[in-house]
PDB file of C-alpha atoms in Angstrom:
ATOM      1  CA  UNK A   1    -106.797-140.234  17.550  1.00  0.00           C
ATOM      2  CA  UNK A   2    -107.351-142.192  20.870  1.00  0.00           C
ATOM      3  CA  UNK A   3    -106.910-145.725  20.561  1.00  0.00           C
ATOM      4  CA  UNK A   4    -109.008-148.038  20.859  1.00  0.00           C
ATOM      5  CA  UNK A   5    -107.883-150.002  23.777  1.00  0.00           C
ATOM      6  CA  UNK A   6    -107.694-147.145  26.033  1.00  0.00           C
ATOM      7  CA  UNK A   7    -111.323-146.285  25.044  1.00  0.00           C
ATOM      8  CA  UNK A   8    -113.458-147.096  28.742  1.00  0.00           C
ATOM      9  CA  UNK A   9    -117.052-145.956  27.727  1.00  0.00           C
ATOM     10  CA  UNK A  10    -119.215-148.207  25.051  1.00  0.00           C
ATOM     11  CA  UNK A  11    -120.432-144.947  23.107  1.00  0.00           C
ATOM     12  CA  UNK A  12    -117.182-143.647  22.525  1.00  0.00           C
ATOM     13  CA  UNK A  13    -115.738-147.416  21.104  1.00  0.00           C
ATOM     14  CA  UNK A  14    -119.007-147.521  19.278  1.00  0.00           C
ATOM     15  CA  UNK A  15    -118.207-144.286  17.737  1.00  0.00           C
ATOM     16  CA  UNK A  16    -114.573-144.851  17.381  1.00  0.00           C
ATOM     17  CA  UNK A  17    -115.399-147.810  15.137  1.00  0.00           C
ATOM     18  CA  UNK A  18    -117.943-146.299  13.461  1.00  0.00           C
ATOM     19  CA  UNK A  19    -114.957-143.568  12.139  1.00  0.00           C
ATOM     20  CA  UNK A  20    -112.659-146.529  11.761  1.00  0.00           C
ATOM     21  CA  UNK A  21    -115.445-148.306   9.392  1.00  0.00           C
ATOM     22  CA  UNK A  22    -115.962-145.189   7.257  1.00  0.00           C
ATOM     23  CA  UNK A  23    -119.414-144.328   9.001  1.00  0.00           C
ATOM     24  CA  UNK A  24    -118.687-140.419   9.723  1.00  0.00           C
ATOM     25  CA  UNK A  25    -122.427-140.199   8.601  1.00  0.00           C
ATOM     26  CA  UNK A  26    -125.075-141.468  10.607  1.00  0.00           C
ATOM     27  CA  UNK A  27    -126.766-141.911   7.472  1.00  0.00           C
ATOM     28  CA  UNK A  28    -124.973-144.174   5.625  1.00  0.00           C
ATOM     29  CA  UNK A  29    -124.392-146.493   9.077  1.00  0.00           C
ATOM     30  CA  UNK A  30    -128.367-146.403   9.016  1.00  0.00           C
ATOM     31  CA  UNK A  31    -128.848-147.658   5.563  1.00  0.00           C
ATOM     32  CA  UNK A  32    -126.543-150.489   6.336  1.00  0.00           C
ATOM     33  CA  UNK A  33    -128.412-150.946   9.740  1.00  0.00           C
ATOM     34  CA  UNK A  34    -131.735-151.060   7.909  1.00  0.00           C
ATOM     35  CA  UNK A  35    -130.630-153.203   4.776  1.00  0.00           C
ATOM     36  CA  UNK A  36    -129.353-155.927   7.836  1.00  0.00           C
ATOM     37  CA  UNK A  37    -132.944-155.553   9.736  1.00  0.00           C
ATOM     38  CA  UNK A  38    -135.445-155.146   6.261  1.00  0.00           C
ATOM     39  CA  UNK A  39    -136.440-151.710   7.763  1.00  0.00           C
ATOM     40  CA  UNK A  40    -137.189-150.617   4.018  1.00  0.00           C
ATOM     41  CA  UNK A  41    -139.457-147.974   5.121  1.00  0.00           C
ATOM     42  CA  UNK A  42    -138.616-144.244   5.115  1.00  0.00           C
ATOM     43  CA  UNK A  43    -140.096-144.530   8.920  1.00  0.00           C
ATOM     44  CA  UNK A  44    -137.576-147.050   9.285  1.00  0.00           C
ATOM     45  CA  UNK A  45    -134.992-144.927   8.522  1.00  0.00           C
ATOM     46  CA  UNK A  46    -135.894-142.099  10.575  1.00  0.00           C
ATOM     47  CA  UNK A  47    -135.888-143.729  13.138  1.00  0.00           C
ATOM     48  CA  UNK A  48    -132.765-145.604  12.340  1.00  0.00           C
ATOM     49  CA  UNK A  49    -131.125-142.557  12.269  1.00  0.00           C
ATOM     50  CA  UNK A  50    -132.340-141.194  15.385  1.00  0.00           C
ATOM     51  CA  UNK A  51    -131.003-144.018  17.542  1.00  0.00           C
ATOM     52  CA  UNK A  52    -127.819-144.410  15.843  1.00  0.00           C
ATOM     53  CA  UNK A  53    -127.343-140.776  16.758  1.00  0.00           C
ATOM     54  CA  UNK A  54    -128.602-141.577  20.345  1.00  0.00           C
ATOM     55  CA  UNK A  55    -126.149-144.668  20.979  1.00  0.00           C
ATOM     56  CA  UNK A  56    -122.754-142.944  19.552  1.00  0.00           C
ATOM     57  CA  UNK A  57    -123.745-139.853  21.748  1.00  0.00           C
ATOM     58  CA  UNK A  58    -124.309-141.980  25.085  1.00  0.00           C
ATOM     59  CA  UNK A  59    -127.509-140.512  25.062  1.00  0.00           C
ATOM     60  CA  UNK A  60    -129.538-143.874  25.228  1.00  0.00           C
ATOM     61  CA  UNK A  61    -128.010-147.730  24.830  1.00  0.00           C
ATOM     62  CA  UNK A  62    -129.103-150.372  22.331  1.00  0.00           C
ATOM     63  CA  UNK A  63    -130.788-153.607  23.084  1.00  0.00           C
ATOM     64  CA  UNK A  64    -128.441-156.579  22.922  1.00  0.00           C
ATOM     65  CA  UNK A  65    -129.658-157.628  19.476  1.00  0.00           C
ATOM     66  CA  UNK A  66    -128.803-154.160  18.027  1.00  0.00           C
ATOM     67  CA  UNK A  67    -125.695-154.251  19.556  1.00  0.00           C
ATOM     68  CA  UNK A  68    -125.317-157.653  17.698  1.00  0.00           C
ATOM     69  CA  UNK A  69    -126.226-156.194  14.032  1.00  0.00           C
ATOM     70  CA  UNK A  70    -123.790-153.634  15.220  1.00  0.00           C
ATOM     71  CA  UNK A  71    -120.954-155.690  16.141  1.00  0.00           C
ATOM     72  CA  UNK A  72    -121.836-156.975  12.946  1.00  0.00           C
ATOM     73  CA  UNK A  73    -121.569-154.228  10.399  1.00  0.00           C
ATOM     74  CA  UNK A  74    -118.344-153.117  12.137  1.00  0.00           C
ATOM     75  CA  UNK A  75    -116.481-156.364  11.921  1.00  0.00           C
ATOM     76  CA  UNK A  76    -115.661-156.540  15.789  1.00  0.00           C
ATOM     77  CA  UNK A  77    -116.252-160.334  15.913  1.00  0.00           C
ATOM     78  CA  UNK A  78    -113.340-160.543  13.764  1.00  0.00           C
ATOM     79  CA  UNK A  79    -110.908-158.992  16.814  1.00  0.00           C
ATOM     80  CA  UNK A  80    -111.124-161.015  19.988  1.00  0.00           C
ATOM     81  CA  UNK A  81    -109.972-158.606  22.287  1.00  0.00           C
ATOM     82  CA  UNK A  82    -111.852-155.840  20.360  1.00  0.00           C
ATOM     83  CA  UNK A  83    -114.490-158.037  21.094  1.00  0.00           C
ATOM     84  CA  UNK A  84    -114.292-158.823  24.474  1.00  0.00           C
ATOM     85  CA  UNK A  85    -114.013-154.949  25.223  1.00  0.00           C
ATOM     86  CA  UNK A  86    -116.771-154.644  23.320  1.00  0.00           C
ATOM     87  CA  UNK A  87    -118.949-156.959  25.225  1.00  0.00           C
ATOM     88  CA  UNK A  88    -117.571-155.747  28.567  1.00  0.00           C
ATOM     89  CA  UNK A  89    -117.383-151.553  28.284  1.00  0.00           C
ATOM     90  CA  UNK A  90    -121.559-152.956  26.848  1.00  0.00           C
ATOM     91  CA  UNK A  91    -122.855-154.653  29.776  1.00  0.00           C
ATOM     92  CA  UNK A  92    -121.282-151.842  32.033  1.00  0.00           C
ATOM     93  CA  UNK A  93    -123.125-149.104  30.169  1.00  0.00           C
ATOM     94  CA  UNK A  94    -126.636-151.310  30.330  1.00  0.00           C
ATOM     95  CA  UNK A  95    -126.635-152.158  33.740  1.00  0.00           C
ATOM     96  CA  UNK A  96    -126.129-148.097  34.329  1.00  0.00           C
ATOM     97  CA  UNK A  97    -128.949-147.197  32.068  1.00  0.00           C
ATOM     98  CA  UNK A  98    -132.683-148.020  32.916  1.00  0.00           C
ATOM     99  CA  UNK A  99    -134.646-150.412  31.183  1.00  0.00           C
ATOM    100  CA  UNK A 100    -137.210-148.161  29.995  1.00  0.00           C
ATOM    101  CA  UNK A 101    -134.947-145.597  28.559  1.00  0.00           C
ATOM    102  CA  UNK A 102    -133.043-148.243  26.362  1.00  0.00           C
ATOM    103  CA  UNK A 103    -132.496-148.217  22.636  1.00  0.00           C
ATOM    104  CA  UNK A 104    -135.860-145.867  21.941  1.00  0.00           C
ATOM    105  CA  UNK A 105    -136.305-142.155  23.010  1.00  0.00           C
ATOM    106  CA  UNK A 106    -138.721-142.261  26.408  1.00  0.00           C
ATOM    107  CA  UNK A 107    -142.303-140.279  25.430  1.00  0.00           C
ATOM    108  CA  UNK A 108    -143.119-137.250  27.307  1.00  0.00           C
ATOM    109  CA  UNK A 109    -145.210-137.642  30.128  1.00  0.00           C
ATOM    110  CA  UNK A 110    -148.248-135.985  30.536  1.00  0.00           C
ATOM    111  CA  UNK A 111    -148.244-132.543  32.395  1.00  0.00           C
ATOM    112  CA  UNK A 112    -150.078-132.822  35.796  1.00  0.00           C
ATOM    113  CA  UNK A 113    -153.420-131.168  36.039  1.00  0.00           C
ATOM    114  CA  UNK A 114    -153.077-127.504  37.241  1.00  0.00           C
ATOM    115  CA  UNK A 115    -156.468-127.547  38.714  1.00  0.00           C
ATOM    116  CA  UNK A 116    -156.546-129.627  42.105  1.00  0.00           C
ATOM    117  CA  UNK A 117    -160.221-130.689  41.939  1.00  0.00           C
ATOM    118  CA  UNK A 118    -161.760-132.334  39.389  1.00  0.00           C
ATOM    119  CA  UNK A 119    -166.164-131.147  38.137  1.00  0.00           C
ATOM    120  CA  UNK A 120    -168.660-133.467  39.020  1.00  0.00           C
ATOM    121  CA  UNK A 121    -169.464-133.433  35.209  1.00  0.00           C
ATOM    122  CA  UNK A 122    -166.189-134.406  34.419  1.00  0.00           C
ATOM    123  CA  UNK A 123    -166.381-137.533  36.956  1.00  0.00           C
ATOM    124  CA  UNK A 124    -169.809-138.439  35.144  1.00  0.00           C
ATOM    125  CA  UNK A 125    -167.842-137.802  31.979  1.00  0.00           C
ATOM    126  CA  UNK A 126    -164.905-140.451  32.580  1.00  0.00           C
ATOM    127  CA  UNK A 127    -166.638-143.385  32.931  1.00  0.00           C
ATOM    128  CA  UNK A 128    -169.001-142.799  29.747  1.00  0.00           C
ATOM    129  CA  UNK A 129    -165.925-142.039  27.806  1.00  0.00           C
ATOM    130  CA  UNK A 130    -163.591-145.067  28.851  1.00  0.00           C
ATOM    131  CA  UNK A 131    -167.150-147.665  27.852  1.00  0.00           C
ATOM    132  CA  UNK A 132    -167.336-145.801  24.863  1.00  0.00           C
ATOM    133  CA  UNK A 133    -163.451-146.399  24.020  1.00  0.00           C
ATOM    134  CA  UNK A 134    -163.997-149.723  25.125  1.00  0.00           C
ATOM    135  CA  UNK A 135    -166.844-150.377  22.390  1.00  0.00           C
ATOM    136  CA  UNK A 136    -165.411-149.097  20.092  1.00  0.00           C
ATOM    137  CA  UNK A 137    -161.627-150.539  20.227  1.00  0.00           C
ATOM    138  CA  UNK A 138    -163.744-154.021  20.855  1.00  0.00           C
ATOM    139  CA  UNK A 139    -165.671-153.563  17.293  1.00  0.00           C
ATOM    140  CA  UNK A 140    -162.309-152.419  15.878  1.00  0.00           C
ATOM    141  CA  UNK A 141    -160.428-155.832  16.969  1.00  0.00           C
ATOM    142  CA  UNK A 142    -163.590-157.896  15.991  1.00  0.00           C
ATOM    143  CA  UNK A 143    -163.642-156.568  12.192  1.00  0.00           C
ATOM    144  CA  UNK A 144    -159.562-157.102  11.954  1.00  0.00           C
ATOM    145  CA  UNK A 145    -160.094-160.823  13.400  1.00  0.00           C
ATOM    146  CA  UNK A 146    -163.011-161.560  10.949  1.00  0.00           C
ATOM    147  CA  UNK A 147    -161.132-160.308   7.843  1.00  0.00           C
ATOM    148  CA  UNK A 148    -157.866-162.368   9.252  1.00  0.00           C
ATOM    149  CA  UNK A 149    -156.940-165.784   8.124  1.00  0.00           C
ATOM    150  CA  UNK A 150    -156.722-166.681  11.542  1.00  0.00           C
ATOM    151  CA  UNK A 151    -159.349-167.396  14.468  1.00  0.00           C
ATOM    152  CA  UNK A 152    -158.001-167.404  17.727  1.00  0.00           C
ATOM    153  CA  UNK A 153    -160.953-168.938  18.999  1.00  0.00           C
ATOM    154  CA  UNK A 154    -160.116-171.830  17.042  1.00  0.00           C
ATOM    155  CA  UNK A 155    -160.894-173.400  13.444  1.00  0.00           C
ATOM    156  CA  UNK A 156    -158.045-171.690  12.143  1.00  0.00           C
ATOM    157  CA  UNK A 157    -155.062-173.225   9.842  1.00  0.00           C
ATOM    158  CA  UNK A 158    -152.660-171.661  12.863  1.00  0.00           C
ATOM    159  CA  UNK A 159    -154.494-172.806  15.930  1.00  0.00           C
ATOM    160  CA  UNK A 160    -152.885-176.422  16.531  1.00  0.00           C
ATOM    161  CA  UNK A 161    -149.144-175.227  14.563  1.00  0.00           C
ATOM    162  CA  UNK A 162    -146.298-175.214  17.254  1.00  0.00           C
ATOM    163  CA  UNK A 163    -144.704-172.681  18.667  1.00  0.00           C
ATOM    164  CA  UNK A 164    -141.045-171.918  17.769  1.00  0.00           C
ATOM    165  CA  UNK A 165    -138.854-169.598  19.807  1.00  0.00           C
ATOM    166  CA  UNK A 166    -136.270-166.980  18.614  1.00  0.00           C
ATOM    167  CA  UNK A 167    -132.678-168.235  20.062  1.00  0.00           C
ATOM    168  CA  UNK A 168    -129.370-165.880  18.744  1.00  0.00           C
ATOM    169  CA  UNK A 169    -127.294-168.837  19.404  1.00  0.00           C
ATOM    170  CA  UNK A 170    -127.625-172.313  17.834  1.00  0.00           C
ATOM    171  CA  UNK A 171    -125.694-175.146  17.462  1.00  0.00           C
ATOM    172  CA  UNK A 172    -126.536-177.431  15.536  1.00  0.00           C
ATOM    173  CA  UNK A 173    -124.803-181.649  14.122  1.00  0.00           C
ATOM    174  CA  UNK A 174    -124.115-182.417  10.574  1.00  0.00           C
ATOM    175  CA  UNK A 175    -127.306-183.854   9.495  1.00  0.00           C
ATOM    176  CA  UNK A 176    -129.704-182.499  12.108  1.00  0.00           C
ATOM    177  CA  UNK A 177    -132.596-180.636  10.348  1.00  0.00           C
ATOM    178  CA  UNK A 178    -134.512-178.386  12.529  1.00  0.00           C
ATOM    179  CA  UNK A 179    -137.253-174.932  12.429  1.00  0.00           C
ATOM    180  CA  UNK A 180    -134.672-172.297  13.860  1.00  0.00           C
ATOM    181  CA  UNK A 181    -136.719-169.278  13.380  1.00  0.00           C
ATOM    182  CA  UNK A 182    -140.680-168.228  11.692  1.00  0.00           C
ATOM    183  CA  UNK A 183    -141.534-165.298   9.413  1.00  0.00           C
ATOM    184  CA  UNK A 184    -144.353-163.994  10.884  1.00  0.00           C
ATOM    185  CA  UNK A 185    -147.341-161.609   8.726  1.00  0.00           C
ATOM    186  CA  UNK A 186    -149.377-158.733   9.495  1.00  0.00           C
ATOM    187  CA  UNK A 187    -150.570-159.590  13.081  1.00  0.00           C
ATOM    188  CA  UNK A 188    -153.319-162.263  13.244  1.00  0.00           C
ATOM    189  CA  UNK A 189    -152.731-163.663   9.223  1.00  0.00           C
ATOM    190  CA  UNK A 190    -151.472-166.202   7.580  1.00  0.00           C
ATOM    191  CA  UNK A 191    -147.713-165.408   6.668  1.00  0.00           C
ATOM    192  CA  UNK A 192    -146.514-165.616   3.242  1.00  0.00           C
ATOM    193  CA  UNK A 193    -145.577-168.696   0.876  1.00  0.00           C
ATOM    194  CA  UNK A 194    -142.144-170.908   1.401  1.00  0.00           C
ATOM    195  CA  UNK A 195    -141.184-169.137  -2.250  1.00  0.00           C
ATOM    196  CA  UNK A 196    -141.427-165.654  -1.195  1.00  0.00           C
ATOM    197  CA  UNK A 197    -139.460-166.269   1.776  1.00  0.00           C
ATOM    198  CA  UNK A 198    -136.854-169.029   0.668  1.00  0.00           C
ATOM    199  CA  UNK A 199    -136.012-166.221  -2.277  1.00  0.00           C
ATOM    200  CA  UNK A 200    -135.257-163.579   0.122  1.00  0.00           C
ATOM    201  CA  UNK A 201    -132.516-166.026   2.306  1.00  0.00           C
ATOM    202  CA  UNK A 202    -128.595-165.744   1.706  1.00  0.00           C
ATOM    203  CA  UNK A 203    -127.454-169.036   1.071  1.00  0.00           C
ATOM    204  CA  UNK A 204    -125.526-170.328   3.927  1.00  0.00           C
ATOM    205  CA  UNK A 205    -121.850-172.424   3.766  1.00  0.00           C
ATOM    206  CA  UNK A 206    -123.383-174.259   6.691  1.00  0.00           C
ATOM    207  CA  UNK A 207    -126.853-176.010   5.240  1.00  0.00           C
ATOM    208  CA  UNK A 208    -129.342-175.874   3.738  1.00  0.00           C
ATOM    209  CA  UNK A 209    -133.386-173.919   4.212  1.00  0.00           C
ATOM    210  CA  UNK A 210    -136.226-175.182   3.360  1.00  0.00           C
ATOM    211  CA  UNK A 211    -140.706-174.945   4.306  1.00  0.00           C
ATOM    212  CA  UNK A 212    -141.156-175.507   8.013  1.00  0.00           C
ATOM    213  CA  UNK A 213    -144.741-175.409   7.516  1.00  0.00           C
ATOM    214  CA  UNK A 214    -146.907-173.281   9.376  1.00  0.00           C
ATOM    215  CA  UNK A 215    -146.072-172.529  12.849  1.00  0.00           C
ATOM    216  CA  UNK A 216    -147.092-169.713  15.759  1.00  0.00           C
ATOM    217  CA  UNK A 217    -144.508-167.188  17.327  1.00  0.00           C
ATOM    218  CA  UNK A 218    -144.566-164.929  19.937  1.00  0.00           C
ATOM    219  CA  UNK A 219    -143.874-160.928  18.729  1.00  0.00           C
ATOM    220  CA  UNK A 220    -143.279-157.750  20.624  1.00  0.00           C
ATOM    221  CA  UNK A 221    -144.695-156.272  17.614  1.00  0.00           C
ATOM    222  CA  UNK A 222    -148.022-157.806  17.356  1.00  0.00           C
ATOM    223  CA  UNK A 223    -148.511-158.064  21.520  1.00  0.00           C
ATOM    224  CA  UNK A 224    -148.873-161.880  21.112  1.00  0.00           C
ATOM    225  CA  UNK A 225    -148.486-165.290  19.405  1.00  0.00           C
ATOM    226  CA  UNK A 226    -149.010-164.721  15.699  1.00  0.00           C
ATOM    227  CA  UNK A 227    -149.010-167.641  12.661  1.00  0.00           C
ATOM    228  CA  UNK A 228    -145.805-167.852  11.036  1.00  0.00           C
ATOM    229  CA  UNK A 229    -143.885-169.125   8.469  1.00  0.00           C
ATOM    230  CA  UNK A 230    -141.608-171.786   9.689  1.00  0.00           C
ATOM    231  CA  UNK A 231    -137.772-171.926   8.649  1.00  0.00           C
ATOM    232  CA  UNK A 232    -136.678-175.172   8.847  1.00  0.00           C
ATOM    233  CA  UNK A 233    -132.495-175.602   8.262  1.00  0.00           C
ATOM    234  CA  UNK A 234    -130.156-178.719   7.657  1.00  0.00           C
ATOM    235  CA  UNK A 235    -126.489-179.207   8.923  1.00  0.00           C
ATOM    236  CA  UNK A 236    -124.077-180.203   5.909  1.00  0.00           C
ATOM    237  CA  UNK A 237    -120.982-178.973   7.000  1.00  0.00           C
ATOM    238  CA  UNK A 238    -119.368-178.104  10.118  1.00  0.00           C
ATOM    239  CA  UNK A 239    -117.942-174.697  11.276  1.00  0.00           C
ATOM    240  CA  UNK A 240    -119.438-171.179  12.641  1.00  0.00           C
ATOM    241  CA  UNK A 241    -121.530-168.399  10.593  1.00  0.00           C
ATOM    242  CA  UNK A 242    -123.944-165.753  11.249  1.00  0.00           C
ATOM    243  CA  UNK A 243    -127.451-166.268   9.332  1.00  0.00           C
ATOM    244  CA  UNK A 244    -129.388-163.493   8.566  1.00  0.00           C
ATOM    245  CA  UNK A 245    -133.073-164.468   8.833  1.00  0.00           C
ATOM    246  CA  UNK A 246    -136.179-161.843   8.776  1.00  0.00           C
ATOM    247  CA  UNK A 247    -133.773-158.968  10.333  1.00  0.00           C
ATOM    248  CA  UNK A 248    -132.788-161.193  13.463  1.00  0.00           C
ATOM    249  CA  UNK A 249    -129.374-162.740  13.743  1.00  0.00           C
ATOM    250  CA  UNK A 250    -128.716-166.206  14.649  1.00  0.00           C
ATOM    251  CA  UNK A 251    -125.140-167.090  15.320  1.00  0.00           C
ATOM    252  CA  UNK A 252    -124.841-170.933  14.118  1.00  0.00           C
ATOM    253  CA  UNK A 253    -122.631-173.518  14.907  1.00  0.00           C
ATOM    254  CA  UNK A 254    -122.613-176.775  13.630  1.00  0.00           C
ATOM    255  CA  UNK A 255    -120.380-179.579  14.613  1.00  0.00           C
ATOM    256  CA  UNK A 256    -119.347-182.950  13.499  1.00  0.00           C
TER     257      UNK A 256
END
């Protein structure tokens, strides 16, 4: 077997350590990937699968907070210069591999038009068809909003909560109590209760959780700010951890 240090391509460490780790099937690495994000869903899985398949093949590259649940499942942080080659042969694949292409397989584009004209009915056609899209996407985003908890428009529980920002890296002074992250809901509702949430957190060596109250976030997911559930942590003790909070990863340091 080749080792590890002589390794010069990310997908072939990433691999490597993925045969070190036990991982020979992509399947099992996926249900560890998926228990680390909550991807519960069978979708979830398929898809974890697919990309996991995609990133040890050097077919596509994962976005830096993959690479960080990762890093994470395969113990690398625990190896500093296992680490640092890490982080290096990863930068040098990402900067070589477009933006769009990364971590998700690109959707096939549309075949051109084989005929080089278009009908006259068909250029009547297009703009009655986008205004009738238009309608009825518009009546379809009105009826979500009304049965929402939330009005964007204002008069909503979520209108005046601040915003809180996703950071991977904290740090943090004994005592200091701060929101660090926010559960979000389904897009445009209220998020759930403090109990639901607090119940689902691993207890951390570092401090303590507790209700941040109700907050707004941005997501990728939901196109927009979105009312969340804020997670507020204390300091108690000093020293380093990784906290696992609604499948992100926040690497926390607190000091005296």
């Amino acid at each position: 077997m080749r080792a590890l240090e002589d390794i010069d391509r990310w997908h072939e460490l990433f691999d490597a350590l993925c045969e070190r780790a036990g991982f020979s099937d992509t399947a099992s690495l996926a249900a560890s990937y998926c228990q680390l994000t909550r991807g519960n869903g069978q979708h979830q899985f398929e898809t974890a699968v697919r990309n996991l398949n995609n990133w040890r093949t050097g077919r596509h590259i994962p976005r830096q907070r993959s690479m960080r649940i990762l890093a994470e499942i395969l113990g690398v942080d625990e190896d500093p210069n296992l680490l640092a080659q890490w982080n290096k042969l990863y930068r040098s694949a990402r900067q070589a591999e477009p933006e769009e292409v990364m971590e998700d397989d690109v959707p096939a584009k549309a075949a051109p038009s084989p005929g080089r004209k278009q009908t006259l009915s068909g250029w009547f056609l297009l703009p009655a068809m986008a205004v009738g899209a238009f309608i009825f996407f518009l009546g379809m985003a009105t009826g979500a909003m009304i049965t929402s908890d939330w009005r964007p428009w204002g008069g909503g529980p979520a209108d005046d909560a601040p915003l809180v920002f996703y950071e991977p890296e904290l740090q943090m002074t004994v005592g200091e109590s701060r929101i660090i992250h926010g559960e979000r809901g389904d897009c445009g509702k209220l998020p759930r209760e403090w109990g639901e949430i607090w119940n689902g957190l691993a207890p951390s060596r570092l401090g303590i959780y507790s209700d941040g109250g109700l907050v707004r976030r941005n997501s990728k997911y939901c196109k927009g700010i979105t009312p969340a559930r804020g997670i507020r942590f204390t300091a108690t003790a000093p020293g380093t951890e990784t906290l696992h909070i609604s499948g992100d990863m926040i690497k926390l340091t607190v000091v005296e």
